[in-house]
Amino acid sequence: MAGIGIDEVRHVARLARLELSDEELHGLVGELTALLEHVDAIRQLDTSGVPATAHAIPLSNVLRDDVVGPCLERDEVLAAAPAAEEGRIVVPAILREEP
Amino acid sequence: MPEGYETVVGLEVHCELATATKLFCGCPNVFGAEPNTNICPVCLGLPGSLPVLNRRAVELAMRIGTALGCEIRPSVFHRKNYFYPDMPKDYQISQYDEPVNVNGRLELPDGSVVGIERAHIEEDTGKTTHVGATGRIHGASHSLVDYNRAGVPLVETVSAPDIRSAEQARAYVIELRGVLVATGASDGRMEEGSLRVDANISVRPTGSDILGTRCEVKNLNSLRSLVRAIEYEARRQVELLEAGGAVTQETRHWDEDAGVTHPLRSKEEAYDYRYFQEPDLVPLVPDAALLEAATAGEALLPSDRRRRIAEVFAAHGAEASAEQVLTVIELDLDQLVLDAVEVGADARLALARAANEAAARPDDARRLDPRAFADLVKMEHDGKLSATQSKTVLGALLEEGGDPADIAARLGYEALDTAELEAAVDRVIAESPDEWTRYVGGDAKVTGYFVGKVMQATKGRADGKVVSSVLAARRDEAAGR
C-alpha cells in the first residue's frame, strides 16, 4: 500500500534543504500519502501490452552542431550572485556538516 | 600487499571530450579561460533555458564505445539531484540506467583483460576553490566557484572490479588514455584535468570470490597518485580487518602530500540523488549516421600499434623489448621506428635509440626525419659510430636536424679503421706492462682499465666492444693459443 511516514518526509526535506516545522511535516505526510495513493491507483492498470515510453513526444536524436554561440557578460552574471570574488561566485564553505 | 589478501579495484575514468562547445549549449569548451566567462543561461540552469545535445559529443562517446568493444544502445538522460554549489542547476545531467555504451573490454599489454561495465555521457561540474587557512576542503571559510567547466561533455568509463594491483590499475589507465587519444575523444592530459580517475578499492582473503566492502578514493590527479593511493588504501583496509574491525563504505579523499586517504562525506545512497529522467531531452538512438561517424577516421588503437611493431620485428627476426615498445607508443614515436626500419635501420637498435635517447625529448623526436634517424642507426650498427658517439649525434640531430654523417664529421667522429684501433690498443698494452700481465693471467677486472685507456687515446672514437675483442685476441696471441 502506498504511504509515507514522517521520517521519510523529514529525510526528503533535508535532501531538498527545506526547513519545515512539525506542523508542516505532518501536513505533508497527509498530502504526499494522497498523491502516492493516486499513483498506486494508476499502477493497478494493466499495462502489460503497452511499451514503455521514454518521452511524451515520440521523438529522438534532437542534436545540435558543435558550433560556438554567445555567452553571457561576466559582470552581469556576477551582479546576480549574492557575492563575488576574483571573478568567482562566493558560496558558503562546502562540507561544513562534516566532522 | 600483506600475505593472504588480494586487492580488488574498479576504476571510473572521467574524460573531457575534445569538442568545441559544451554538452548542451554553445559555450566554448576550453581550458584555462578567465573564470565565469564561458557561461550562458543553459549551463547556468536559468529559468526558460533548454539543453540541446551536442552531436559531436555523441559521436565521440560512440567512438569510445566502439573502441572498447561495447554494445552501443539507445539511451536516455537523467537528472542527478544534489546540493553542492559546483552545479548551478542543483542537478547534473547524466546517463543512469540506460547508458549509451555497455559491456566492453580492454586488453592490457600484459594480456590481462579488464571488463568495461559502461561508458556513459554526462556533463562536467564547475570548479570550486576553497578559501581559508589551509586551502583544503576542511577548515575552509568559504568557497569560490567558476562555472566555465559546468556543462563540459564527459564520458565516464566504468571498469568491472577486475583489477588486482596498483600496477595493473596504472597500466589500465595508460591503455585507456591511449584509446581515448586514438579515438580523437581526448587530449589525454591528466595534469589539466582532461582525465580524472576515481578508484573503488576493496580487499579480500586470497582465493575468495566475494567482494569486500569498498571505498571510493577521489582526487587522483596523476598516475603516481593512483598507484600510491591504491597501495595505501589496501594496506589500511587490511590493517582494519586484521585488527578485527570492518571497512565502512565511504568516499575518501587522497592527500598527496601526506600520502593518506581520509573520509570526505558518507556516500549518499543512490536513491538520495533522486534520479529521474530529464524531461527536456529526448532519447538518443544510435542510427546509421551516428554509427558511421562512430567508426570513421579512427586512428590505430594502442593494441593495434603493439601488434604492428610485433609483426615488423618478427619479419626482421628481431626481438622487441616490451618496455621499449610501450614507451615509444605512449610518446607517439612508434611510427618513427617503423619508418626507420622500413628504410633499412636495424629494428632492435632503432627501437632502443627511440625509447631511450629520443624519448627524452619527445617533441623534438616526433619532428625527426625518419631517414636521418635511420642513417644514424645504420652508422652505429655498422660500427662507424660507437654507442656513445651515436647518442651524442642523435642529441644534435634532435636539437637542430640535418644529416647525421655531417654532424658526426663536424664532431670529429670519423670512422676509426681497424688498423688504427689495433695500433691504439697495442700502444696502450706497451705502456702498461704490469696491467697487461695481470690481464693475460686471467684478471678480467683490468679490462675496464684498458678500454678506458684506449678510449682516452682515441678521444672516444673507439667502440668499447670492439676494443674488448681486440684485447682478447691479443691475450690469446700472447698466451700462444
PDB file of N, CA and C in Angstrom, chain A residues 38-80:
ATOM      1  N   HIS A  38      -2.795   7.993  -5.251  1.00  0.00           N
ATOM      2  CA  HIS A  38      -3.249   8.231  -6.631  1.00  0.00           C
ATOM      3  C   HIS A  38      -2.337   7.486  -7.622  1.00  0.00           C
ATOM      4  N   VAL A  39      -1.027   7.577  -7.393  1.00  0.00           N
ATOM      5  CA  VAL A  39      -0.076   6.859  -8.252  1.00  0.00           C
ATOM      6  C   VAL A  39      -0.340   5.357  -8.155  1.00  0.00           C
ATOM      7  N   ASP A  40      -0.642   4.915  -6.942  1.00  0.00           N
ATOM      8  CA  ASP A  40      -0.916   3.499  -6.716  1.00  0.00           C
ATOM      9  C   ASP A  40      -2.145   3.045  -7.512  1.00  0.00           C
ATOM     10  N   ALA A  41      -3.128   3.933  -7.586  1.00  0.00           N
ATOM     11  CA  ALA A  41      -4.354   3.607  -8.341  1.00  0.00           C
ATOM     12  C   ALA A  41      -4.018   3.430  -9.821  1.00  0.00           C
ATOM     13  N   ILE A  42      -3.133   4.313 -10.331  1.00  0.00           N
ATOM     14  CA  ILE A  42      -2.724   4.217 -11.742  1.00  0.00           C
ATOM     15  C   ILE A  42      -1.971   2.901 -11.974  1.00  0.00           C
ATOM     16  N   ARG A  43      -1.207   2.538 -10.962  1.00  0.00           N
ATOM     17  CA  ARG A  43      -0.388   1.338 -11.060  1.00  0.00           C
ATOM     18  C   ARG A  43      -1.243   0.071 -11.191  1.00  0.00           C
ATOM     19  N   GLN A  44      -2.487   0.143 -10.770  1.00  0.00           N
ATOM     20  CA  GLN A  44      -3.380  -1.022 -10.851  1.00  0.00           C
ATOM     21  C   GLN A  44      -3.716  -1.352 -12.309  1.00  0.00           C
ATOM     22  N   LEU A  45      -3.570  -0.379 -13.193  1.00  0.00           N
ATOM     23  CA  LEU A  45      -3.919  -0.608 -14.604  1.00  0.00           C
ATOM     24  C   LEU A  45      -3.022  -1.688 -15.206  1.00  0.00           C
ATOM     25  N   ASP A  46      -3.620  -2.468 -16.095  1.00  0.00           N
ATOM     26  CA  ASP A  46      -2.845  -3.500 -16.786  1.00  0.00           C
ATOM     27  C   ASP A  46      -2.122  -2.843 -17.961  1.00  0.00           C
ATOM     28  N   THR A  47      -0.795  -2.699 -17.856  1.00  0.00           N
ATOM     29  CA  THR A  47      -0.019  -2.059 -18.931  1.00  0.00           C
ATOM     30  C   THR A  47       0.884  -3.071 -19.632  1.00  0.00           C
ATOM     31  N   SER A  48       0.590  -4.362 -19.440  1.00  0.00           N
ATOM     32  CA  SER A  48       1.489  -5.387 -19.988  1.00  0.00           C
ATOM     33  C   SER A  48       1.636  -5.286 -21.504  1.00  0.00           C
ATOM     34  N   GLY A  49       0.606  -4.755 -22.192  1.00  0.00           N
ATOM     35  CA  GLY A  49       0.710  -4.668 -23.655  1.00  0.00           C
ATOM     36  C   GLY A  49       1.174  -3.294 -24.118  1.00  0.00           C
ATOM     37  N   VAL A  50       1.523  -2.424 -23.201  1.00  0.00           N
ATOM     38  CA  VAL A  50       1.908  -1.055 -23.571  1.00  0.00           C
ATOM     39  C   VAL A  50       3.423  -0.895 -23.464  1.00  0.00           C
ATOM     40  N   PRO A  51       4.113  -0.550 -24.546  1.00  0.00           N
ATOM     41  CA  PRO A  51       5.565  -0.385 -24.449  1.00  0.00           C
ATOM     42  C   PRO A  51       5.920   0.825 -23.583  1.00  0.00           C
ATOM     43  N   ALA A  52       7.037   0.731 -22.878  1.00  0.00           N
ATOM     44  CA  ALA A  52       7.492   1.839 -22.030  1.00  0.00           C
ATOM     45  C   ALA A  52       7.793   3.049 -22.904  1.00  0.00           C
ATOM     46  N   THR A  53       7.347   4.195 -22.493  1.00  0.00           N
ATOM     47  CA  THR A  53       7.602   5.410 -23.270  1.00  0.00           C
ATOM     48  C   THR A  53       8.631   6.252 -22.524  1.00  0.00           C
ATOM     49  N   ALA A  54       9.634   6.660 -23.250  1.00  0.00           N
ATOM     50  CA  ALA A  54      10.672   7.473 -22.604  1.00  0.00           C
ATOM     51  C   ALA A  54      10.224   8.922 -22.512  1.00  0.00           C
ATOM     52  N   HIS A  55       9.362   9.334 -23.427  1.00  0.00           N
ATOM     53  CA  HIS A  55       9.025  10.739 -23.529  1.00  0.00           C
ATOM     54  C   HIS A  55       7.612  10.875 -24.070  1.00  0.00           C
ATOM     55  N   ALA A  56       6.942  11.946 -23.688  1.00  0.00           N
ATOM     56  CA  ALA A  56       5.570  12.148 -24.135  1.00  0.00           C
ATOM     57  C   ALA A  56       5.491  12.326 -25.650  1.00  0.00           C
ATOM     58  N   ILE A  57       6.531  12.938 -26.219  1.00  0.00           N
ATOM     59  CA  ILE A  57       6.549  13.143 -27.673  1.00  0.00           C
ATOM     60  C   ILE A  57       7.424  12.051 -28.302  1.00  0.00           C
ATOM     61  N   PRO A  58       6.934  11.333 -29.305  1.00  0.00           N
ATOM     62  CA  PRO A  58       7.758  10.272 -29.904  1.00  0.00           C
ATOM     63  C   PRO A  58       8.852  10.874 -30.774  1.00  0.00           C
ATOM     64  N   LEU A  59       9.933  11.264 -30.140  1.00  0.00           N
ATOM     65  CA  LEU A  59      10.999  11.995 -30.815  1.00  0.00           C
ATOM     66  C   LEU A  59      12.331  11.480 -30.271  1.00  0.00           C
ATOM     67  N   SER A  60      13.339  11.379 -31.131  1.00  0.00           N
ATOM     68  CA  SER A  60      14.661  11.007 -30.633  1.00  0.00           C
ATOM     69  C   SER A  60      15.717  11.791 -31.399  1.00  0.00           C
ATOM     70  N   ASN A  61      16.946  11.759 -30.882  1.00  0.00           N
ATOM     71  CA  ASN A  61      18.100  12.392 -31.535  1.00  0.00           C
ATOM     72  C   ASN A  61      17.878  13.843 -31.925  1.00  0.00           C
ATOM     73  N   VAL A  62      17.503  14.660 -30.966  1.00  0.00           N
ATOM     74  CA  VAL A  62      17.469  16.100 -31.216  1.00  0.00           C
ATOM     75  C   VAL A  62      18.883  16.608 -30.899  1.00  0.00           C
ATOM     76  N   LEU A  63      19.620  16.933 -31.942  1.00  0.00           N
ATOM     77  CA  LEU A  63      21.041  17.251 -31.772  1.00  0.00           C
ATOM     78  C   LEU A  63      21.355  18.606 -32.384  1.00  0.00           C
ATOM     79  N   ARG A  64      22.390  19.219 -31.860  1.00  0.00           N
ATOM     80  CA  ARG A  64      22.840  20.480 -32.463  1.00  0.00           C
ATOM     81  C   ARG A  64      24.290  20.300 -32.919  1.00  0.00           C
ATOM     82  N   ASP A  65      24.709  21.129 -33.884  1.00  0.00           N
ATOM     83  CA  ASP A  65      26.093  21.058 -34.349  1.00  0.00           C
ATOM     84  C   ASP A  65      27.013  21.671 -33.296  1.00  0.00           C
ATOM     85  N   ASP A  66      28.264  21.236 -33.322  1.00  0.00           N
ATOM     86  CA  ASP A  66      29.249  21.659 -32.314  1.00  0.00           C
ATOM     87  C   ASP A  66      29.817  23.029 -32.694  1.00  0.00           C
ATOM     88  N   VAL A  67      28.972  24.051 -32.628  1.00  0.00           N
ATOM     89  CA  VAL A  67      29.372  25.392 -33.056  1.00  0.00           C
ATOM     90  C   VAL A  67      29.224  26.364 -31.882  1.00  0.00           C
ATOM     91  N   VAL A  68      30.251  27.179 -31.680  1.00  0.00           N
ATOM     92  CA  VAL A  68      30.265  28.100 -30.542  1.00  0.00           C
ATOM     93  C   VAL A  68      29.215  29.201 -30.709  1.00  0.00           C
ATOM     94  N   GLY A  69      28.502  29.465 -29.631  1.00  0.00           N
ATOM     95  CA  GLY A  69      27.494  30.531 -29.613  1.00  0.00           C
ATOM     96  C   GLY A  69      27.865  31.579 -28.573  1.00  0.00           C
ATOM     97  N   PRO A  70      27.001  32.580 -28.400  1.00  0.00           N
ATOM     98  CA  PRO A  70      27.324  33.664 -27.466  1.00  0.00           C
ATOM     99  C   PRO A  70      27.242  33.229 -26.006  1.00  0.00           C
ATOM    100  N   CYS A  71      28.054  33.866 -25.159  1.00  0.00           N
ATOM    101  CA  CYS A  71      27.995  33.644 -23.716  1.00  0.00           C
ATOM    102  C   CYS A  71      27.477  34.922 -23.059  1.00  0.00           C
ATOM    103  N   LEU A  72      27.227  34.828 -21.761  1.00  0.00           N
ATOM    104  CA  LEU A  72      26.776  35.997 -21.016  1.00  0.00           C
ATOM    105  C   LEU A  72      27.980  36.851 -20.611  1.00  0.00           C
ATOM    106  N   GLU A  73      27.718  38.138 -20.367  1.00  0.00           N
ATOM    107  CA  GLU A  73      28.750  39.015 -19.815  1.00  0.00           C
ATOM    108  C   GLU A  73      29.003  38.609 -18.375  1.00  0.00           C
ATOM    109  N   ARG A  74      30.268  38.489 -18.016  1.00  0.00           N
ATOM    110  CA  ARG A  74      30.568  38.023 -16.671  1.00  0.00           C
ATOM    111  C   ARG A  74      30.031  38.967 -15.592  1.00  0.00           C
ATOM    112  N   ASP A  75      30.211  40.263 -15.810  1.00  0.00           N
ATOM    113  CA  ASP A  75      29.774  41.220 -14.784  1.00  0.00           C
ATOM    114  C   ASP A  75      28.284  41.111 -14.520  1.00  0.00           C
ATOM    115  N   GLU A  76      27.548  40.844 -15.602  1.00  0.00           N
ATOM    116  CA  GLU A  76      26.101  40.709 -15.498  1.00  0.00           C
ATOM    117  C   GLU A  76      25.756  39.507 -14.607  1.00  0.00           C
ATOM    118  N   VAL A  77      26.467  38.402 -14.844  1.00  0.00           N
ATOM    119  CA  VAL A  77      26.210  37.179 -14.080  1.00  0.00           C
ATOM    120  C   VAL A  77      26.602  37.380 -12.617  1.00  0.00           C
ATOM    121  N   LEU A  78      27.787  37.939 -12.411  1.00  0.00           N
ATOM    122  CA  LEU A  78      28.270  38.100 -11.033  1.00  0.00           C
ATOM    123  C   LEU A  78      27.395  39.080 -10.250  1.00  0.00           C
ATOM    124  N   ALA A  79      26.805  40.061 -10.952  1.00  0.00           N
ATOM    125  CA  ALA A  79      25.934  41.031 -10.284  1.00  0.00           C
ATOM    126  C   ALA A  79      24.696  40.333  -9.721  1.00  0.00           C
ATOM    127  N   ALA A  80      24.315  39.213 -10.356  1.00  0.00           N
ATOM    128  CA  ALA A  80      23.130  38.495  -9.904  1.00  0.00           C
ATOM    129  C   ALA A  80      23.442  37.555  -8.742  1.00  0.00           C
TER     130      ALA A  80
END
